[in-house]
Amino acid sequence: MDARSVFEILIREHADMLMAFIRSTVRDGVLADDIFQETLLTAWRRLSSYDKSRPFGPWLRGIAGNTILAASRQHKKVVSVCDEELIQLLDARCELLARRADGDTLDEKLNALRDCVQSLPDAYREVIEQRMHGDEESSPAQADRLGLNLDTWKKRLQRARARLIECLHRKLSIAEAAE
Amino acid sequence: MKQEHESSQESPADRLAGELLDANGSEVEIPAPQSLSTFDKSRLADLLWLNALLEQIYRPEDASGRSRVDRAMQVRWNSDRPMEAEKPFVDHVADRTSQVRRSRIGRRWIVAVTTVALILAGVWFQATAPSRQAQAAVAEICRVAAEPLDREYLVTLTMGGLPPSLVGKVEPRFQATLFVRGGSAFVVNAPSLIQAGGFWFGRDPSGPWLKPSIGPVLSGPGGAVMQALQPDENSPFLQITRVLNKIADRYDVQLLPDDIPARGTLVAVGRCQRIRAQLRRDSNSERLPDDIEVYSDHATGNVVRLVLHWNRELPSRLTQMEFDFVQQSHQPDNWYRPEGHLQRIDK
């Protein structure tokens, strides 16, 4: 097995988490794709600096973080955040999910979040699911479709997100305590 | 149109996340992250991270990384070989490969031993899973209880073993109000024990103290009263976090079916997570309760009811302590010091 094959296996294993990390900060899909590709290319070029005794995911996200910071200087309005501390906070959350949630793939690990969504009250789950399915639709249109005032729709969405964050952190901290 | 009236304040992070995620992000004027507090930054990270994970669930075609790997791996791949990188990486892989070859002879043994170990581990895992779930639940409750929030509990003490001629047929019960701030401080008001206005006692990081209804504040080590209040190794009963930590350290725990707290709870709660803890027999702590029952709120992890029970006779004749959650509040900083209660007591 040559280096490329091993590298490709590792990349495929971490690709979804890497993309989630990038899309946490980059709202523009095309730019997110560019950063994803640039990260992989940089990782391949810098393979000699990778310490094989350490996990691959954080190293890859470190490269992605630097790429995002560089991109944010050029595309201020399509990168949500351009701050090292925030990048580190996001990386810590990805690592927590990677290490603590059950499952081998990100999709399996996301079952923890799926459970949280299912446990939401109907009104909150409805607004979350509608929001995630209808990304192209404007907020007023989505609120209207649910028969809600826009402010109410926003508040409900905000509360649903708060509950999901609390639920997910609780699940991950329980998993951590159980180890 | 339905409309909800909200009283909660929107944090800067929530507002910014809402603008980024729910408006057209490209048109949002993004403030410098340095202008956000650490708390808001952490909150913003949570919200952005959550949205990215939800995208993975609901829009995998947009958010999947694996589907992009093929394309990415072909881009200028051959012209961008990692000149110095490839050799050590290949060597590393080659080392691992050769190690595997060298060990091929022993592989069957390894497979056999591993299989047996996995079976044993599986049996052990299944046998201990409920216990570990209960321990994890206790750990989570401990974490929530240690948050530096002010919580108020009604404490009910039941005494036993007193002669009927003295107390009648009913076991005497005493009630007090307990305030705890995480694991760092507590204060108790026991108005029913002394008729002249009751007294306050507590403990903060500088030590225990007692403010009688009449007379000066007693504090610091020494004296029978202060020794009784000192939450030492064997008497952790008034600092709820210490009770919970004792459960984690010295008790066998099991999760019971969810239930509504039977009685005493002063706030309306639904079905709660319920944990029973029994003192390990090898424990030599004479004053620790024999069993403890904990009810905690599923949504918050907050302890809503805690019952400590002794089967043996203590010098204090205490047989049961019940803690019933009243409310979460915000108390002044001196609430856990005698200064916070001087006027209230002496007026």
Coordinates of N, CA and C in Angstrom, one line a residue, chain B residues 16 28-29 35 65 73 76 115 118 122-123 142 176 182-183 194 213 251 280-281:
Chain B
L16 N -26.4 37.1 16.6 CA -25.5 37.0 15.4 C -25.7 35.7 14.7
V28 N -24.8 39.7 5.6 CA -24.7 40.2 7.0 C -23.3 40.9 7.3
E29 N -23.5 42.0 8.0 CA -22.2 42.7 8.3 C -21.7 42.0 9.6
S35 N -14.9 41.5 19.5 CA -15.9 42.3 20.3 C -16.9 41.4 21.1
G65 N -18.5 15.3 3.2 CA -17.1 15.4 2.8 C -16.7 14.3 2.0
M73 N -9.1 14.6 -4.6 CA -7.9 13.7 -4.7 C -7.3 13.8 -6.1
R76 N -4.7 18.2 -9.4 CA -3.3 18.4 -9.4 C -2.5 17.4 -8.6
T115 N -10.3 -13.3 20.5 CA -11.7 -13.7 20.4 C -12.2 -14.0 21.8
L118 N -12.5 -10.8 23.7 CA -13.7 -10.0 23.3 C -15.0 -10.6 23.9
G122 N -17.3 -8.7 26.3 CA -18.7 -8.6 26.0 C -19.6 -9.0 27.2
V123 N -19.2 -10.1 27.8 CA -20.0 -10.6 29.0 C -19.9 -9.5 30.1
C142 N -23.7 15.2 39.4 CA -22.7 15.9 40.2 C -22.2 17.2 39.5
A176 N -36.0 22.7 57.8 CA -35.1 23.9 57.7 C -35.0 24.3 56.2
G182 N -23.6 25.8 44.3 CA -22.7 24.8 43.7 C -22.1 23.9 44.8
G183 N -20.8 23.7 44.7 CA -20.2 22.9 45.8 C -19.4 23.8 46.7
I194 N -35.4 26.8 67.1 CA -35.4 27.7 68.3 C -36.5 28.7 68.1
S213 N -29.7 33.0 67.3 CA -30.7 34.0 67.3 C -30.3 35.1 68.2
Y251 N -20.7 4.2 47.1 CA -22.0 3.5 47.0 C -22.1 2.7 45.7
R280 N -21.6 0.6 50.3 CA -20.8 -0.7 50.2 C -20.5 -1.2 51.5
R281 N -20.6 -2.5 51.6 CA -20.4 -3.2 52.9 C -19.0 -3.0 53.5

